[in-house]
């Protein structure tokens, strides 16, 4: 039943029949532009089409249908009230040109929404100002590093390097390199945190910034973080906080209070706006006072007489990093999320996110390897290395097994510093029943690996395709239907 719509086509079958039009053709297209044969469109009844697409939609995997413990991605529930608000006429039908040509008063509400969002984010992170325009986490990182570059340039600092721990998110070194810095990687200590002694050896006068993913990709909070900030500042290197996973610390600590100068957030993760599949995101960047003059263009100001308005950019601004206000609808959804939760609600978010991850860690630690045996933050990292050594059942095999039980695969083979890594982020919105179900399925997989390792070759059995050639699928994907 998984034929394409072309294969279901039947000559002469149709949905609607339009009457012959009774007006003259407006233009006569030149013959050279006209097709010689009829377009090869599938011919189906309306009912066939409805059934085809309804069945296809059911094959989609989504957070609204099943558990999605994809580590580092924060696939939490996205409350539907956000959609209601983002779909209000006044927001949904606002043309981007109206929001940036703020001459008239009729967009005061939209500008106000951006100003409130900026103020809320400042309070949550302890930063002094935000740009809301970057359209993803990695885009925010690049924006932040560009501002750091502009800061050093204005001060006449000669800076070439950015320090990145080996436990940071892969986008960190990539963003630094895109802004033409050379990356110095510092290894982790046995507890999974950046080794402070190795860091002291690596830092020098030419280091522009230290980029830290907090918590790092093994789900741990570096206890030496304050010391690292102080050392970096003594070299006039700025501290960058990758806050894509802010649900670990939301309402509990603030990057600005620890000593960070720049932070980016992922509204599409922490602040529950839909994401995945490359959909729109938002990666606002917060800075301390000393970096405000470098912020990208398009920021909202407020004065009592004037109301809300768009500020003139400073002469040192790095310019625009995205058209208009980035993905405004994502900003709006995040604002609704924050306002409906309030301060107490947001503190509960991180408490529950951390509790849930530790619950899963404690249930699975007797079945899989634990690379760093300590409490984790919002996600936990386990490893199937022993299982692989003994029974040749890998992390990939376990992930494929889970698919048959309606569970999205956890993040696997990441972070790179853990062999056969399985990174699980349940998020705070999952209840204990779902987490117990998940843990039981992982435990079942481990038991099966011991008793019948060969069985894993066949999973998943219930999905349209089973095991794809992963390399071929990544390098030369071809999903186009062709007539034979
Ligand atoms: C997701 C993530 C990013 C990248 O965010 P995108 O929106 O996918 O560009 C960066 N850092 C960390 C820690 C992340 O989890």
PDB file of N, CA, C and O and ligand atoms in Angstrom, residues 71-74 135-141 168-172 213-217 242-245 264-266 268-269 275 281-283 378-379 414 425, ligand 1:
ATOM      1  N   UNK A  71      18.586  13.076  22.104  1.00  0.00           N
ATOM      2  CA  UNK A  71      19.463  13.908  22.932  1.00  0.00           C
ATOM      3  C   UNK A  71      19.957  15.146  22.216  1.00  0.00           C
ATOM      4  O   UNK A  71      20.215  15.110  21.025  1.00  0.00           O
ATOM      5  N   UNK A  72      20.059  16.233  22.955  1.00  0.00           N
ATOM      6  CA  UNK A  72      20.552  17.522  22.484  1.00  0.00           C
ATOM      7  C   UNK A  72      19.522  18.286  21.646  1.00  0.00           C
ATOM      8  O   UNK A  72      19.743  19.439  21.307  1.00  0.00           O
ATOM      9  N   UNK A  73      18.417  17.650  21.319  1.00  0.00           N
ATOM     10  CA  UNK A  73      17.447  18.307  20.430  1.00  0.00           C
ATOM     11  C   UNK A  73      16.207  18.827  21.148  1.00  0.00           C
ATOM     12  O   UNK A  73      15.431  19.594  20.582  1.00  0.00           O
ATOM     13  N   UNK A  74      16.014  18.420  22.415  1.00  0.00           N
ATOM     14  CA  UNK A  74      14.895  18.894  23.225  1.00  0.00           C
ATOM     15  C   UNK A  74      13.560  18.800  22.495  1.00  0.00           C
ATOM     16  O   UNK A  74      12.931  19.809  22.171  1.00  0.00           O
ATOM     17  N   UNK A 135      18.402  32.951  12.959  1.00  0.00           N
ATOM     18  CA  UNK A 135      17.309  32.026  12.654  1.00  0.00           C
ATOM     19  C   UNK A 135      17.567  30.580  13.063  1.00  0.00           C
ATOM     20  O   UNK A 135      16.810  29.688  12.698  1.00  0.00           O
ATOM     21  N   UNK A 136      18.643  30.327  13.775  1.00  0.00           N
ATOM     22  CA  UNK A 136      18.907  28.970  14.290  1.00  0.00           C
ATOM     23  C   UNK A 136      20.001  29.104  15.334  1.00  0.00           C
ATOM     24  O   UNK A 136      20.625  30.169  15.467  1.00  0.00           O
ATOM     25  N   UNK A 137      20.245  27.999  16.047  1.00  0.00           N
ATOM     26  CA  UNK A 137      21.299  28.023  17.052  1.00  0.00           C
ATOM     27  C   UNK A 137      22.661  28.317  16.433  1.00  0.00           C
ATOM     28  O   UNK A 137      23.395  29.207  16.883  1.00  0.00           O
ATOM     29  N   UNK A 138      22.989  27.576  15.384  1.00  0.00           N
ATOM     30  CA  UNK A 138      24.300  27.754  14.752  1.00  0.00           C
ATOM     31  C   UNK A 138      24.421  29.170  14.167  1.00  0.00           C
ATOM     32  O   UNK A 138      25.500  29.773  14.185  1.00  0.00           O
ATOM     33  N   UNK A 139      23.320  29.702  13.688  1.00  0.00           N
ATOM     34  CA  UNK A 139      23.322  31.070  13.161  1.00  0.00           C
ATOM     35  C   UNK A 139      23.605  32.067  14.291  1.00  0.00           C
ATOM     36  O   UNK A 139      24.341  33.052  14.114  1.00  0.00           O
ATOM     37  N   UNK A 140      23.047  31.787  15.471  1.00  0.00           N
ATOM     38  CA  UNK A 140      23.322  32.615  16.638  1.00  0.00           C
ATOM     39  C   UNK A 140      24.792  32.551  17.024  1.00  0.00           C
ATOM     40  O   UNK A 140      25.417  33.567  17.354  1.00  0.00           O
ATOM     41  N   UNK A 141      25.371  31.353  16.961  1.00  0.00           N
ATOM     42  CA  UNK A 141      26.796  31.206  17.285  1.00  0.00           C
ATOM     43  C   UNK A 141      27.640  32.065  16.352  1.00  0.00           C
ATOM     44  O   UNK A 141      28.551  32.769  16.782  1.00  0.00           O
ATOM     45  N   UNK A 168      32.198  19.953  23.403  1.00  0.00           N
ATOM     46  CA  UNK A 168      31.213  20.967  22.988  1.00  0.00           C
ATOM     47  C   UNK A 168      30.453  20.477  21.770  1.00  0.00           C
ATOM     48  O   UNK A 168      30.831  19.510  21.126  1.00  0.00           O
ATOM     49  N   UNK A 169      29.374  21.136  21.467  1.00  0.00           N
ATOM     50  CA  UNK A 169      28.555  20.777  20.314  1.00  0.00           C
ATOM     51  C   UNK A 169      29.346  21.054  19.035  1.00  0.00           C
ATOM     52  O   UNK A 169      30.069  22.033  18.955  1.00  0.00           O
ATOM     53  N   UNK A 170      29.169  20.196  18.036  1.00  0.00           N
ATOM     54  CA  UNK A 170      29.951  20.306  16.805  1.00  0.00           C
ATOM     55  C   UNK A 170      29.821  21.640  16.096  1.00  0.00           C
ATOM     56  O   UNK A 170      30.731  22.061  15.359  1.00  0.00           O
ATOM     57  N   UNK A 171      28.691  22.319  16.301  1.00  0.00           N
ATOM     58  CA  UNK A 171      28.525  23.613  15.639  1.00  0.00           C
ATOM     59  C   UNK A 171      29.479  24.668  16.204  1.00  0.00           C
ATOM     60  O   UNK A 171      29.770  25.654  15.527  1.00  0.00           O
ATOM     61  N   UNK A 172      29.970  24.492  17.435  1.00  0.00           N
ATOM     62  CA  UNK A 172      30.827  25.522  18.049  1.00  0.00           C
ATOM     63  C   UNK A 172      32.126  25.737  17.272  1.00  0.00           C
ATOM     64  O   UNK A 172      32.398  26.850  16.816  1.00  0.00           O
ATOM     65  N   UNK A 213      29.768  24.760  25.545  1.00  0.00           N
ATOM     66  CA  UNK A 213      28.409  24.236  25.531  1.00  0.00           C
ATOM     67  C   UNK A 213      28.095  23.848  26.974  1.00  0.00           C
ATOM     68  O   UNK A 213      28.823  23.076  27.574  1.00  0.00           O
ATOM     69  N   UNK A 214      27.025  24.444  27.519  1.00  0.00           N
ATOM     70  CA  UNK A 214      26.708  24.204  28.933  1.00  0.00           C
ATOM     71  C   UNK A 214      25.239  23.801  29.065  1.00  0.00           C
ATOM     72  O   UNK A 214      24.376  24.544  28.617  1.00  0.00           O
ATOM     73  N   UNK A 215      24.931  22.692  29.694  1.00  0.00           N
ATOM     74  CA  UNK A 215      25.826  21.596  30.022  1.00  0.00           C
ATOM     75  C   UNK A 215      26.486  21.071  28.746  1.00  0.00           C
ATOM     76  O   UNK A 215      25.932  21.232  27.668  1.00  0.00           O
ATOM     77  N   UNK A 216      27.631  20.417  28.903  1.00  0.00           N
ATOM     78  CA  UNK A 216      28.329  19.952  27.707  1.00  0.00           C
ATOM     79  C   UNK A 216      27.615  18.750  27.087  1.00  0.00           C
ATOM     80  O   UNK A 216      26.581  18.315  27.581  1.00  0.00           O
ATOM     81  N   UNK A 217      28.170  18.239  26.011  1.00  0.00           N
ATOM     82  CA  UNK A 217      27.427  17.199  25.278  1.00  0.00           C
ATOM     83  C   UNK A 217      27.397  15.855  25.992  1.00  0.00           C
ATOM     84  O   UNK A 217      26.726  14.948  25.518  1.00  0.00           O
ATOM     85  N   UNK A 242      27.112  28.471  24.878  1.00  0.00           N
ATOM     86  CA  UNK A 242      26.141  27.833  23.985  1.00  0.00           C
ATOM     87  C   UNK A 242      24.976  27.378  24.850  1.00  0.00           C
ATOM     88  O   UNK A 242      25.063  26.385  25.570  1.00  0.00           O
ATOM     89  N   UNK A 243      23.899  28.144  24.799  1.00  0.00           N
ATOM     90  CA  UNK A 243      22.737  27.885  25.658  1.00  0.00           C
ATOM     91  C   UNK A 243      21.600  27.206  24.926  1.00  0.00           C
ATOM     92  O   UNK A 243      20.432  27.356  25.300  1.00  0.00           O
ATOM     93  N   UNK A 244      21.945  26.432  23.885  1.00  0.00           N
ATOM     94  CA  UNK A 244      20.894  25.735  23.122  1.00  0.00           C
ATOM     95  C   UNK A 244      20.088  24.816  24.035  1.00  0.00           C
ATOM     96  O   UNK A 244      18.923  24.557  23.785  1.00  0.00           O
ATOM     97  N   UNK A 245      20.722  24.324  25.086  1.00  0.00           N
ATOM     98  CA  UNK A 245      20.038  23.409  26.001  1.00  0.00           C
ATOM     99  C   UNK A 245      19.771  24.077  27.348  1.00  0.00           C
ATOM    100  O   UNK A 245      20.055  23.527  28.407  1.00  0.00           O
ATOM    101  N   UNK A 264      23.912  32.293  23.295  1.00  0.00           N
ATOM    102  CA  UNK A 264      22.801  32.116  22.354  1.00  0.00           C
ATOM    103  C   UNK A 264      21.842  31.083  22.912  1.00  0.00           C
ATOM    104  O   UNK A 264      22.246  30.186  23.664  1.00  0.00           O
ATOM    105  N   UNK A 265      20.582  31.249  22.576  1.00  0.00           N
ATOM    106  CA  UNK A 265      19.545  30.319  23.020  1.00  0.00           C
ATOM    107  C   UNK A 265      18.894  29.703  21.792  1.00  0.00           C
ATOM    108  O   UNK A 265      18.954  30.279  20.711  1.00  0.00           O
ATOM    109  N   UNK A 266      18.299  28.555  21.967  1.00  0.00           N
ATOM    110  CA  UNK A 266      17.501  27.976  20.886  1.00  0.00           C
ATOM    111  C   UNK A 266      16.044  28.031  21.312  1.00  0.00           C
ATOM    112  O   UNK A 266      15.592  27.195  22.092  1.00  0.00           O
ATOM    113  N   UNK A 268      13.647  27.312  19.630  1.00  0.00           N
ATOM    114  CA  UNK A 268      12.958  26.127  19.106  1.00  0.00           C
ATOM    115  C   UNK A 268      13.277  24.876  19.919  1.00  0.00           C
ATOM    116  O   UNK A 268      12.720  23.833  19.658  1.00  0.00           O
ATOM    117  N   UNK A 269      14.137  24.956  20.891  1.00  0.00           N
ATOM    118  CA  UNK A 269      14.308  23.821  21.797  1.00  0.00           C
ATOM    119  C   UNK A 269      13.701  24.182  23.152  1.00  0.00           C
ATOM    120  O   UNK A 269      12.631  23.745  23.509  1.00  0.00           O
ATOM    121  N   UNK A 275      10.017  22.160  16.015  1.00  0.00           N
ATOM    122  CA  UNK A 275      11.221  22.125  15.195  1.00  0.00           C
ATOM    123  C   UNK A 275      11.489  20.711  14.730  1.00  0.00           C
ATOM    124  O   UNK A 275      10.807  19.783  15.098  1.00  0.00           O
ATOM    125  N   UNK A 281      13.622  28.073  12.859  1.00  0.00           N
ATOM    126  CA  UNK A 281      14.095  28.116  14.230  1.00  0.00           C
ATOM    127  C   UNK A 281      14.344  29.551  14.639  1.00  0.00           C
ATOM    128  O   UNK A 281      14.046  30.491  13.893  1.00  0.00           O
ATOM    129  N   UNK A 282      14.900  29.712  15.828  1.00  0.00           N
ATOM    130  CA  UNK A 282      15.283  31.049  16.263  1.00  0.00           C
ATOM    131  C   UNK A 282      16.392  30.938  17.290  1.00  0.00           C
ATOM    132  O   UNK A 282      16.250  30.198  18.263  1.00  0.00           O
ATOM    133  N   UNK A 283      17.485  31.645  17.042  1.00  0.00           N
ATOM    134  CA  UNK A 283      18.644  31.567  17.935  1.00  0.00           C
ATOM    135  C   UNK A 283      19.083  32.923  18.445  1.00  0.00           C
ATOM    136  O   UNK A 283      20.162  33.399  18.089  1.00  0.00           O
ATOM    137  N   UNK A 378      20.152  17.727  31.923  1.00  0.00           N
ATOM    138  CA  UNK A 378      18.875  17.479  31.227  1.00  0.00           C
ATOM    139  C   UNK A 378      18.907  16.249  30.326  1.00  0.00           C
ATOM    140  O   UNK A 378      17.894  15.907  29.731  1.00  0.00           O
ATOM    141  N   UNK A 379      20.087  15.635  30.155  1.00  0.00           N
ATOM    142  CA  UNK A 379      20.161  14.446  29.310  1.00  0.00           C
ATOM    143  C   UNK A 379      21.246  13.538  29.859  1.00  0.00           C
ATOM    144  O   UNK A 379      22.118  13.985  30.601  1.00  0.00           O
ATOM    145  N   UNK A 414      26.984  10.128  19.229  1.00  0.00           N
ATOM    146  CA  UNK A 414      27.282  11.503  19.610  1.00  0.00           C
ATOM    147  C   UNK A 414      27.004  11.590  21.101  1.00  0.00           C
ATOM    148  O   UNK A 414      25.995  11.036  21.535  1.00  0.00           O
ATOM    149  N   UNK A 425      17.504  12.267  25.886  1.00  0.00           N
ATOM    150  CA  UNK A 425      16.928  13.472  26.498  1.00  0.00           C
ATOM    151  C   UNK A 425      15.418  13.305  26.561  1.00  0.00           C
ATOM    152  O   UNK A 425      14.721  13.514  25.569  1.00  0.00           O
TER     153      UNK A 425
HETATM  154  C1  LIG B   1      20.974  22.107  18.659  1.00  0.00           C
HETATM  155  C2  LIG B   1      22.209  22.668  19.141  1.00  0.00           C
HETATM  156  C3  LIG B   1      22.918  23.624  18.401  1.00  0.00           C
HETATM  157  C4  LIG B   1      22.529  24.032  16.992  1.00  0.00           C
HETATM  158  O1  LIG B   1      21.264  24.589  16.889  1.00  0.00           O
HETATM  159  P1  LIG B   1      20.559  24.670  15.451  1.00  0.00           P
HETATM  160  O2  LIG B   1      19.304  25.433  15.684  1.00  0.00           O
HETATM  161  O3  LIG B   1      20.307  23.260  15.029  1.00  0.00           O
HETATM  162  O4  LIG B   1      21.490  25.367  14.516  1.00  0.00           O
HETATM  163  C5  LIG B   1      24.048  24.176  18.963  1.00  0.00           C
HETATM  164  N1  LIG B   1      24.482  23.796  20.178  1.00  0.00           N
HETATM  165  C6  LIG B   1      23.832  22.862  20.911  1.00  0.00           C
HETATM  166  C7  LIG B   1      24.371  22.495  22.271  1.00  0.00           C
HETATM  167  C8  LIG B   1      22.685  22.260  20.434  1.00  0.00           C
HETATM  168  O5  LIG B   1      22.061  21.325  21.158  1.00  0.00           O
END
